[in-house]
Amino acid sequence: MATVRLTPGVVLVTVPDRGLAVRTPDGTFLQVNTGTVDEAALLAHLTDGGPASPELAGLARAFEEAGYTTRTPAPAPLGGRTVVVLGDAGLTGPLTRCVRDAGATVRHDLPDTPDARTAVVWCLDRPAPEGIWDRADTLPAHGAAWLRCHREGAHAWLEPLACAPGDVTSADVRLRRLAATPAHRELAAYWAGSATPDEGPPHTEASAALTAALLTGDLLAWAAGAPPAVRRRLRRIDLRDLTVTEHPVLPVPDVAPLDTRR
């Protein structure tokens, strides 16, 4: 029989002169009436797998029925998933640690035939060169998840997670950003490399850790079903003060080719 343990997020609190209380994952405190059961024995049973008397077993069963204990180990949130991490080492290092800690298998090469349990994350500590992500933009059409970020000067851009046909790709983000600025010619030239080298400020350990955490959060959302809000969210980190701003973004619909006869 599996050992009973507290459900993740549930905490038992010993309150002076009031006995035990349960802190639920949402932060609510509930007082526990232990009756004739010794509080120390209950704590030992629920935290260390200590023995249970018949009276204690009944109280422990009530905890289990309420969902405050479980007999199965908590699954790793990215268990059974493969995350391909590509890009610059200052960002891929912390991201690799985060996704491995969440249970994912990490690779550093783009697979020929990605599947629905594979995510590709590409991180650049510099502007994204023209065309670098064209092939990866096709990943969602095959069911794989696609996530990317890059830096432009003092700003890091985290683009929306794409995991299904019709989701926002890097090409969509570029078109939307060009449409949103009067300096679209200048921005297009900047992306095309017609500029002096973009030397900084580069990512710091703090901004890289923040970027890795936000990307990992998107991967956890993907593993849990990826709601539309995650797949329509463009984020920008100001590397000078670590301020994060969000902007909604939609895919660009296909249009008929322009009739050159007119």
C-alpha positions as protocol buffer text, in pm:
chain_id: "A"
residue {
  index: 1
  type: MET
  ca { x: 0 y: 0 z: 0 }
}
residue {
  index: 2
  type: ALA
  ca { x: 131 y: 345 z: -89 }
}
residue {
  index: 3
  type: THR
  ca { x: 226 y: 579 z: 195 }
}
residue {
  index: 4
  type: VAL
  ca { x: -30 y: 848 z: 273 }
}
residue {
  index: 5
  type: ARG
  ca { x: 106 y: 1199 z: 234 }
}
residue {
  index: 6
  type: LEU
  ca { x: -30 y: 1552 z: 231 }
}
residue {
  index: 7
  type: THR
  ca { x: -150 y: 1678 z: -105 }
}
residue {
  index: 8
  type: PRO
  ca { x: 92 y: 1939 z: -250 }
}
residue {
  index: 9
  type: GLY
  ca { x: -6 y: 2281 z: -120 }
}
residue {
  index: 10
  type: VAL
  ca { x: -176 y: 2146 z: 195 }
}
residue {
  index: 11
  type: VAL
  ca { x: -5 y: 2232 z: 524 }
}
residue {
  index: 12
  type: LEU
  ca { x: -85 y: 2136 z: 883 }
}
residue {
  index: 13
  type: VAL
  ca { x: -37 y: 2420 z: 1130 }
}
residue {
  index: 14
  type: THR
  ca { x: -10 y: 2380 z: 1508 }
}
residue {
  index: 15
  type: VAL
  ca { x: -191 y: 2680 z: 1658 }
}
residue {
  index: 16
  type: PRO
  ca { x: -107 y: 2761 z: 2024 }
}
residue {
  index: 17
  type: ASP
  ca { x: -403 y: 2685 z: 2254 }
}
residue {
  index: 18
  type: ARG
  ca { x: -624 y: 2591 z: 1956 }
}
residue {
  index: 19
  type: GLY
  ca { x: -478 y: 2267 z: 1821 }
}
residue {
  index: 20
  type: LEU
  ca { x: -431 y: 2180 z: 1456 }
}
residue {
  index: 21
  type: ALA
  ca { x: -546 y: 2368 z: 1149 }
}
residue {
  index: 22
  type: VAL
  ca { x: -527 y: 2285 z: 779 }
}
residue {
  index: 23
  type: ARG
  ca { x: -404 y: 2545 z: 535 }
}
residue {
  index: 24
  type: THR
  ca { x: -555 y: 2460 z: 196 }
}
residue {
  index: 25
  type: PRO
  ca { x: -378 y: 2538 z: -135 }
}
residue {
  index: 26
  type: ASP
  ca { x: -589 y: 2852 z: -181 }
}
residue {
  index: 27
  type: GLY
  ca { x: -479 y: 2989 z: 159 }
}
residue {
  index: 28
  type: THR
  ca { x: -792 y: 2904 z: 363 }
}
residue {
  index: 29
  type: PHE
  ca { x: -740 y: 2786 z: 723 }
}
residue {
  index: 30
  type: LEU
  ca { x: -968 y: 2512 z: 860 }
}
residue {
  index: 31
  type: GLN
  ca { x: -962 y: 2400 z: 1221 }
}
residue {
  index: 32
  type: VAL
  ca { x: -919 y: 2025 z: 1282 }
}
residue {
  index: 33
  type: ASN
  ca { x: -1116 y: 1845 z: 1553 }
}
residue {
  index: 34
  type: THR
  ca { x: -893 y: 1549 z: 1635 }
}
residue {
  index: 35
  type: GLY
  ca { x: -1126 y: 1410 z: 1902 }
}
residue {
  index: 36
  type: THR
  ca { x: -941 y: 1143 z: 2101 }
}
residue {
  index: 37
  type: VAL
  ca { x: -660 y: 1114 z: 1846 }
}
residue {
  index: 38
  type: ASP
  ca { x: -322 y: 1238 z: 1964 }
}
residue {
  index: 39
  type: GLU
  ca { x: -217 y: 1537 z: 1751 }
}
residue {
  index: 40
  type: ALA
  ca { x: 149 y: 1431 z: 1746 }
}
residue {
  index: 41
  type: ALA
  ca { x: 51 y: 1084 z: 1618 }
}
residue {
  index: 42
  type: LEU
  ca { x: -164 y: 1240 z: 1343 }
}
residue {
  index: 43
  type: LEU
  ca { x: 119 y: 1470 z: 1236 }
}
residue {
  index: 44
  type: ALA
  ca { x: 364 y: 1179 z: 1231 }
}
residue {
  index: 45
  type: HIS
  ca { x: 126 y: 969 z: 1021 }
}
residue {
  index: 46
  type: LEU
  ca { x: 52 y: 1242 z: 765 }
}
residue {
  index: 47
  type: THR
  ca { x: 407 y: 1376 z: 732 }
}
residue {
  index: 48
  type: ASP
  ca { x: 636 y: 1079 z: 799 }
}
residue {
  index: 49
  type: GLY
  ca { x: 415 y: 775 z: 735 }
}
residue {
  index: 50
  type: GLY
  ca { x: 394 y: 685 z: 1105 }
}
residue {
  index: 51
  type: PRO
  ca { x: 169 y: 399 z: 1223 }
}
residue {
  index: 52
  type: ALA
  ca { x: -206 y: 451 z: 1251 }
}
residue {
  index: 53
  type: SER
  ca { x: -434 y: 328 z: 1528 }
}
residue {
  index: 54
  type: PRO
  ca { x: -798 y: 247 z: 1436 }
}
residue {
  index: 55
  type: GLU
  ca { x: -908 y: 590 z: 1562 }
}
residue {
  index: 56
  type: LEU
  ca { x: -629 y: 767 z: 1375 }
}
residue {
  index: 57
  type: ALA
  ca { x: -706 y: 569 z: 1058 }
}
residue {
  index: 58
  type: GLY
  ca { x: -1062 y: 703 z: 1061 }
}
residue {
  index: 59
  type: LEU
  ca { x: -943 y: 1063 z: 1089 }
}
residue {
  index: 60
  type: ALA
  ca { x: -680 y: 1005 z: 820 }
}
residue {
  index: 61
  type: ARG
  ca { x: -955 y: 867 z: 594 }
}
residue {
  index: 62
  type: ALA
  ca { x: -1152 y: 1190 z: 644 }
}
residue {
  index: 63
  type: PHE
  ca { x: -846 y: 1388 z: 531 }
}
residue {
  index: 64
  type: GLU
  ca { x: -820 y: 1170 z: 220 }
}
residue {
  index: 65
  type: GLU
  ca { x: -1189 y: 1205 z: 135 }
}
residue {
  index: 66
  type: ALA
  ca { x: -1157 y: 1583 z: 164 }
}
residue {
  index: 67
  type: GLY
  ca { x: -868 y: 1576 z: -84 }
}
residue {
  index: 68
  type: TYR
  ca { x: -605 y: 1687 z: 168 }
}
residue {
  index: 69
  type: THR
  ca { x: -399 y: 1367 z: 142 }
}
residue {
  index: 70
  type: THR
  ca { x: -312 y: 1130 z: -137 }
}
residue {
  index: 71
  type: ARG
  ca { x: -160 y: 786 z: -180 }
}
residue {
  index: 72
  type: THR
  ca { x: -2 y: 850 z: -518 }
}
residue {
  index: 73
  type: PRO
  ca { x: 311 y: 1055 z: -587 }
}
residue {
  index: 74
  type: ALA
  ca { x: 256 y: 1393 z: -743 }
}
residue {
  index: 75
  type: PRO
  ca { x: 322 y: 1370 z: -1117 }
}
residue {
  index: 76
  type: ALA
  ca { x: 594 y: 1592 z: -1258 }
}
residue {
  index: 77
  type: PRO
  ca { x: 414 y: 1866 z: -1453 }
}
residue {
  index: 78
  type: LEU
  ca { x: 629 y: 1810 z: -1763 }
}
residue {
  index: 79
  type: GLY
  ca { x: 676 y: 1437 z: -1711 }
}
residue {
  index: 80
  type: GLY
  ca { x: 668 y: 1243 z: -2038 }
}
residue {
  index: 81
  type: ARG
  ca { x: 734 y: 1559 z: -2241 }
}
residue {
  index: 82
  type: THR
  ca { x: 1041 y: 1647 z: -2446 }
}
residue {
  index: 83
  type: VAL
  ca { x: 1158 y: 2007 z: -2454 }
}
residue {
  index: 84
  type: VAL
  ca { x: 1409 y: 2104 z: -2721 }
}
residue {
  index: 85
  type: VAL
  ca { x: 1609 y: 2403 z: -2594 }
}
residue {
  index: 86
  type: LEU
  ca { x: 1799 y: 2603 z: -2856 }
}
residue {
  index: 87
  type: GLY
  ca { x: 1981 y: 2934 z: -2863 }
}
residue {
  index: 88
  type: ASP
  ca { x: 2221 y: 3138 z: -2653 }
}
residue {
  index: 89
  type: ALA
  ca { x: 2377 y: 2978 z: -2345 }
}
residue {
  index: 90
  type: GLY
  ca { x: 2297 y: 3264 z: -2108 }
}
residue {
  index: 91
  type: LEU
  ca { x: 1927 y: 3184 z: -2152 }
}
residue {
  index: 92
  type: THR
  ca { x: 1928 y: 2815 z: -2238 }
}
residue {
  index: 93
  type: GLY
  ca { x: 2120 y: 2726 z: -1921 }
}
residue {
  index: 94
  type: PRO
  ca { x: 1859 y: 2849 z: -1669 }
}
residue {
  index: 95
  type: LEU
  ca { x: 1573 y: 2731 z: -1892 }
}
residue {
  index: 96
  type: THR
  ca { x: 1720 y: 2381 z: -1911 }
}
residue {
  index: 97
  type: ARG
  ca { x: 1743 y: 2364 z: -1533 }
}
residue {
  index: 98
  type: CYS
  ca { x: 1382 y: 2479 z: -1495 }
}
residue {
  index: 99
  type: VAL
  ca { x: 1228 y: 2232 z: -1740 }
}
residue {
  index: 100
  type: ARG
  ca { x: 1435 y: 1940 z: -1609 }
}
residue {
  index: 101
  type: ASP
  ca { x: 1319 y: 2025 z: -1259 }
}
residue {
  index: 102
  type: ALA
  ca { x: 961 y: 2005 z: -1391 }
}
residue {
  index: 103
  type: GLY
  ca { x: 1025 y: 1653 z: -1523 }
}
residue {
  index: 104
  type: ALA
  ca { x: 1088 y: 1713 z: -1893 }
}
residue {
  index: 105
  type: THR
  ca { x: 1346 y: 1537 z: -2109 }
}
residue {
  index: 106
  type: VAL
  ca { x: 1572 y: 1804 z: -2259 }
}
residue {
  index: 107
  type: ARG
  ca { x: 1728 y: 1792 z: -2605 }
}
residue {
  index: 108
  type: HIS
  ca { x: 1941 y: 2047 z: -2787 }
}
residue {
  index: 109
  type: ASP
  ca { x: 1875 y: 1948 z: -3148 }
}
residue {
  index: 110
  type: LEU
  ca { x: 1568 y: 2013 z: -3360 }
}
residue {
  index: 111
  type: PRO
  ca { x: 1392 y: 1678 z: -3427 }
}
residue {
  index: 112
  type: ASP
  ca { x: 1300 y: 1578 z: -3782 }
}
residue {
  index: 113
  type: THR
  ca { x: 954 y: 1454 z: -3680 }
}
residue {
  index: 114
  type: PRO
  ca { x: 834 y: 1635 z: -3366 }
}
residue {
  index: 115
  type: ASP
  ca { x: 511 y: 1513 z: -3208 }
}
residue {
  index: 116
  type: ALA
  ca { x: 243 y: 1653 z: -2978 }
}
residue {
  index: 117
  type: ARG
  ca { x: 451 y: 1575 z: -2668 }
}
residue {
  index: 118
  type: THR
  ca { x: 744 y: 1784 z: -2793 }
}
residue {
  index: 119
  type: ALA
  ca { x: 804 y: 2155 z: -2741 }
}
residue {
  index: 120
  type: VAL
  ca { x: 1076 y: 2359 z: -2908 }
}
residue {
  index: 121
  type: VAL
  ca { x: 1199 y: 2669 z: -2725 }
}
residue {
  index: 122
  type: TRP
  ca { x: 1448 y: 2900 z: -2898 }
}
residue {
  index: 123
  type: CYS
  ca { x: 1611 y: 3178 z: -2695 }
}
residue {
  index: 124
  type: LEU
  ca { x: 1826 y: 3458 z: -2835 }
}
residue {
  index: 125
  type: ASP
  ca { x: 2016 y: 3724 z: -2639 }
}
residue {
  index: 126
  type: ARG
  ca { x: 2012 y: 3940 z: -2954 }
}
residue {
  index: 127
  type: PRO
  ca { x: 1770 y: 4037 z: -3231 }
}
residue {
  index: 128
  type: ALA
  ca { x: 1622 y: 3748 z: -3428 }
}
residue {
  index: 129
  type: PRO
  ca { x: 1784 y: 3737 z: -3775 }
}
residue {
  index: 130
  type: GLU
  ca { x: 1556 y: 3741 z: -4076 }
}
residue {
  index: 131
  type: GLY
  ca { x: 1428 y: 3392 z: -4158 }
}
residue {
  index: 132
  type: ILE
  ca { x: 1587 y: 3213 z: -3861 }
}
residue {
  index: 133
  type: TRP
  ca { x: 1251 y: 3083 z: -3738 }
}
residue {
  index: 134
  type: ASP
  ca { x: 1081 y: 3009 z: -4070 }
}
residue {
  index: 135
  type: ARG
  ca { x: 1117 y: 2630 z: -4037 }
}
residue {
  index: 136
  type: ALA
  ca { x: 1020 y: 2630 z: -3671 }
}
residue {
  index: 137
  type: ASP
  ca { x: 703 y: 2824 z: -3754 }
}
residue {
  index: 138
  type: THR
  ca { x: 574 y: 2505 z: -3919 }
}
residue {
  index: 139
  type: LEU
  ca { x: 594 y: 2304 z: -3593 }
}
residue {
  index: 140
  type: PRO
  ca { x: 239 y: 2379 z: -3469 }
}
residue {
  index: 141
  type: ALA
  ca { x: 97 y: 2236 z: -3791 }
}
residue {
  index: 142
  type: HIS
  ca { x: 247 y: 1901 z: -3681 }
}
residue {
  index: 143
  type: GLY
  ca { x: 110 y: 1932 z: -3326 }
}
residue {
  index: 144
  type: ALA
  ca { x: 438 y: 2028 z: -3160 }
}
residue {
  index: 145
  type: ALA
  ca { x: 463 y: 2333 z: -2933 }
}
residue {
  index: 146
  type: TRP
  ca { x: 671 y: 2631 z: -3045 }
}
residue {
  index: 147
  type: LEU
  ca { x: 799 y: 2904 z: -2812 }
}
residue {
  index: 148
  type: ARG
  ca { x: 1068 y: 3170 z: -2862 }
}
residue {
  index: 149
  type: CYS
  ca { x: 1221 y: 3483 z: -2722 }
}
residue {
  index: 150
  type: HIS
  ca { x: 1482 y: 3735 z: -2830 }
}
residue {
  index: 151
  type: ARG
  ca { x: 1638 y: 4063 z: -2718 }
}
residue {
  index: 152
  type: GLU
  ca { x: 1622 y: 4397 z: -2897 }
}
residue {
  index: 153
  type: GLY
  ca { x: 1840 y: 4644 z: -2710 }
}
residue {
  index: 154
  type: ALA
  ca { x: 1707 y: 4689 z: -2357 }
}
residue {
  index: 155
  type: HIS
  ca { x: 1396 y: 4480 z: -2420 }
}
residue {
  index: 156
  type: ALA
  ca { x: 1343 y: 4104 z: -2431 }
}
residue {
  index: 157
  type: TRP
  ca { x: 1042 y: 3984 z: -2628 }
}
residue {
  index: 158
  type: LEU
  ca { x: 865 y: 3660 z: -2531 }
}
residue {
  index: 159
  type: GLU
  ca { x: 634 y: 3553 z: -2810 }
}
residue {
  index: 160
  type: PRO
  ca { x: 314 y: 3351 z: -2761 }
}
residue {
  index: 161
  type: LEU
  ca { x: 316 y: 2974 z: -2726 }
}
residue {
  index: 162
  type: ALA
  ca { x: 198 y: 2809 z: -3048 }
}
residue {
  index: 163
  type: CYS
  ca { x: 85 y: 2446 z: -3037 }
}
residue {
  index: 164
  type: ALA
  ca { x: -192 y: 2402 z: -3293 }
}
residue {
  index: 165
  type: PRO
  ca { x: -256 y: 2499 z: -3657 }
}
residue {
  index: 166
  type: GLY
  ca { x: -356 y: 2864 z: -3676 }
}
residue {
  index: 167
  type: ASP
  ca { x: -169 y: 2973 z: -3364 }
}
residue {
  index: 168
  type: VAL
  ca { x: 52 y: 3283 z: -3359 }
}
residue {
  index: 169
  type: THR
  ca { x: 392 y: 3227 z: -3522 }
}
residue {
  index: 170
  type: SER
  ca { x: 703 y: 3444 z: -3527 }
}
residue {
  index: 171
  type: ALA
  ca { x: 604 y: 3561 z: -3875 }
}
residue {
  index: 172
  type: ASP
  ca { x: 266 y: 3674 z: -3739 }
}
residue {
  index: 173
  type: VAL
  ca { x: 433 y: 3867 z: -3457 }
}
residue {
  index: 174
  type: ARG
  ca { x: 663 y: 4046 z: -3699 }
}
residue {
  index: 175
  type: LEU
  ca { x: 373 y: 4151 z: -3922 }
}
residue {
  index: 176
  type: ARG
  ca { x: 167 y: 4268 z: -3624 }
}
residue {
  index: 177
  type: ARG
  ca { x: 456 y: 4470 z: -3482 }
}
residue {
  index: 178
  type: LEU
  ca { x: 527 y: 4630 z: -3818 }
}
residue {
  index: 179
  type: ALA
  ca { x: 160 y: 4724 z: -3852 }
}
residue {
  index: 180
  type: ALA
  ca { x: 157 y: 4878 z: -3503 }
}
residue {
  index: 181
  type: THR
  ca { x: 442 y: 5127 z: -3551 }
}
residue {
  index: 182
  type: PRO
  ca { x: 482 y: 5428 z: -3782 }
}
residue {
  index: 183
  type: ALA
  ca { x: 855 y: 5337 z: -3800 }
}
residue {
  index: 184
  type: HIS
  ca { x: 784 y: 5012 z: -3984 }
}
residue {
  index: 185
  type: ARG
  ca { x: 1050 y: 5071 z: -4248 }
}
residue {
  index: 186
  type: GLU
  ca { x: 1314 y: 5134 z: -3983 }
}
residue {
  index: 187
  type: LEU
  ca { x: 1208 y: 4833 z: -3776 }
}
residue {
  index: 188
  type: ALA
  ca { x: 1215 y: 4607 z: -4082 }
}
residue {
  index: 189
  type: ALA
  ca { x: 1565 y: 4732 z: -4168 }
}
residue {
  index: 190
  type: TYR
  ca { x: 1676 y: 4670 z: -3809 }
}
residue {
  index: 191
  type: TRP
  ca { x: 1551 y: 4312 z: -3822 }
}
residue {
  index: 192
  type: ALA
  ca { x: 1717 y: 4261 z: -4160 }
}
residue {
  index: 193
  type: GLY
  ca { x: 2056 y: 4346 z: -4008 }
}
residue {
  index: 194
  type: SER
  ca { x: 2099 y: 4690 z: -4162 }
}
residue {
  index: 195
  type: ALA
  ca { x: 2228 y: 4836 z: -3836 }
}
residue {
  index: 196
  type: THR
  ca { x: 2534 y: 4855 z: -3616 }
}
residue {
  index: 197
  type: PRO
  ca { x: 2573 y: 4556 z: -3379 }
}
residue {
  index: 198
  type: ASP
  ca { x: 2314 y: 4547 z: -3099 }
}
residue {
  index: 199
  type: GLU
  ca { x: 2550 y: 4513 z: -2803 }
}
residue {
  index: 200
  type: GLY
  ca { x: 2324 y: 4557 z: -2505 }
}
residue {
  index: 201
  type: PRO
  ca { x: 2241 y: 4583 z: -2237 }
}
residue {
  index: 202
  type: PRO
  ca { x: 2261 y: 4202 z: -2239 }
}
residue {
  index: 203
  type: HIS
  ca { x: 2069 y: 3973 z: -2011 }
}
residue {
  index: 204
  type: THR
  ca { x: 2181 y: 3960 z: -1650 }
}
residue {
  index: 205
  type: GLU
  ca { x: 2143 y: 3653 z: -1426 }
}
residue {
  index: 206
  type: ALA
  ca { x: 1825 y: 3806 z: -1286 }
}
residue {
  index: 207
  type: SER
  ca { x: 1665 y: 3882 z: -1623 }
}
residue {
  index: 208
  type: ALA
  ca { x: 1768 y: 3540 z: -1760 }
}
residue {
  index: 209
  type: ALA
  ca { x: 1612 y: 3372 z: -1457 }
}
residue {
  index: 210
  type: LEU
  ca { x: 1292 y: 3574 z: -1504 }
}
residue {
  index: 211
  type: THR
  ca { x: 1281 y: 3487 z: -1874 }
}
residue {
  index: 212
  type: ALA
  ca { x: 1335 y: 3117 z: -1801 }
}
residue {
  index: 213
  type: ALA
  ca { x: 1060 y: 3121 z: -1537 }
}
residue {
  index: 214
  type: LEU
  ca { x: 809 y: 3286 z: -1772 }
}
residue {
  index: 215
  type: LEU
  ca { x: 890 y: 3044 z: -2054 }
}
residue {
  index: 216
  type: THR
  ca { x: 861 y: 2749 z: -1815 }
}
residue {
  index: 217
  type: GLY
  ca { x: 522 y: 2880 z: -1706 }
}
residue {
  index: 218
  type: ASP
  ca { x: 411 y: 2873 z: -2070 }
}
residue {
  index: 219
  type: LEU
  ca { x: 534 y: 2514 z: -2101 }
}
residue {
  index: 220
  type: LEU
  ca { x: 341 y: 2414 z: -1789 }
}
residue {
  index: 221
  type: ALA
  ca { x: 32 y: 2573 z: -1943 }
}
residue {
  index: 222
  type: TRP
  ca { x: 97 y: 2375 z: -2263 }
}
residue {
  index: 223
  type: ALA
  ca { x: 120 y: 2049 z: -2068 }
}
residue {
  index: 224
  type: ALA
  ca { x: -208 y: 2136 z: -1894 }
}
residue {
  index: 225
  type: GLY
  ca { x: -395 y: 2220 z: -2214 }
}
residue {
  index: 226
  type: ALA
  ca { x: -266 y: 2565 z: -2324 }
}
residue {
  index: 227
  type: PRO
  ca { x: -566 y: 2801 z: -2287 }
}
residue {
  index: 228
  type: PRO
  ca { x: -612 y: 3065 z: -2561 }
}
residue {
  index: 229
  type: ALA
  ca { x: -484 y: 3343 z: -2334 }
}
residue {
  index: 230
  type: VAL
  ca { x: -138 y: 3183 z: -2329 }
}
residue {
  index: 231
  type: ARG
  ca { x: -141 y: 3147 z: -2708 }
}
residue {
  index: 232
  type: ARG
  ca { x: -232 y: 3512 z: -2770 }
}
residue {
  index: 233
  type: ARG
  ca { x: 10 y: 3683 z: -2531 }
}
residue {
  index: 234
  type: LEU
  ca { x: 317 y: 3880 z: -2640 }
}
residue {
  index: 235
  type: ARG
  ca { x: 531 y: 3989 z: -2344 }
}
residue {
  index: 236
  type: ARG
  ca { x: 812 y: 4240 z: -2319 }
}
residue {
  index: 237
  type: ILE
  ca { x: 1067 y: 4253 z: -2037 }
}
residue {
  index: 238
  type: ASP
  ca { x: 1249 y: 4580 z: -1976 }
}
residue {
  index: 239
  type: LEU
  ca { x: 1595 y: 4455 z: -1884 }
}
residue {
  index: 240
  type: ARG
  ca { x: 1674 y: 4773 z: -1692 }
}
residue {
  index: 241
  type: ASP
  ca { x: 1410 y: 4724 z: -1421 }
}
residue {
  index: 242
  type: LEU
  ca { x: 1260 y: 4378 z: -1504 }
}
residue {
  index: 243
  type: THR
  ca { x: 918 y: 4528 z: -1574 }
}
residue {
  index: 244
  type: VAL
  ca { x: 695 y: 4288 z: -1769 }
}
residue {
  index: 245
  type: THR
  ca { x: 421 y: 4417 z: -2000 }
}
residue {
  index: 246
  type: GLU
  ca { x: 173 y: 4210 z: -2198 }
}
residue {
  index: 247
  type: HIS
  ca { x: 17 y: 4279 z: -2535 }
}
residue {
  index: 248
  type: PRO
  ca { x: -256 y: 4073 z: -2702 }
}
residue {
  index: 249
  type: VAL
  ca { x: -163 y: 3947 z: -3048 }
}
residue {
  index: 250
  type: LEU
  ca { x: -361 y: 3749 z: -3306 }
}
residue {
  index: 251
  type: PRO
  ca { x: -244 y: 3541 z: -3603 }
}
residue {
  index: 252
  type: VAL
  ca { x: -249 y: 3719 z: -3937 }
}
residue {
  index: 253
  type: PRO
  ca { x: -517 y: 3563 z: -4161 }
}
residue {
  index: 254
  type: ASP
  ca { x: -433 y: 3440 z: -4507 }
}
residue {
  index: 255
  type: VAL
  ca { x: -533 y: 3680 z: -4782 }
}
residue {
  index: 256
  type: ALA
  ca { x: -578 y: 3637 z: -5153 }
}
residue {
  index: 257
  type: PRO
  ca { x: -275 y: 3740 z: -5362 }
}
residue {
  index: 258
  type: LEU
  ca { x: -283 y: 4090 z: -5503 }
}
residue {
  index: 259
  type: ASP
  ca { x: -414 y: 4103 z: -5860 }
}
residue {
  index: 260
  type: THR
  ca { x: -129 y: 4269 z: -6051 }
}
residue {
  index: 261
  type: ARG
  ca { x: -351 y: 4329 z: -6355 }
}
residue {
  index: 262
  type: ARG
  ca { x: -531 y: 4613 z: -6180 }
}
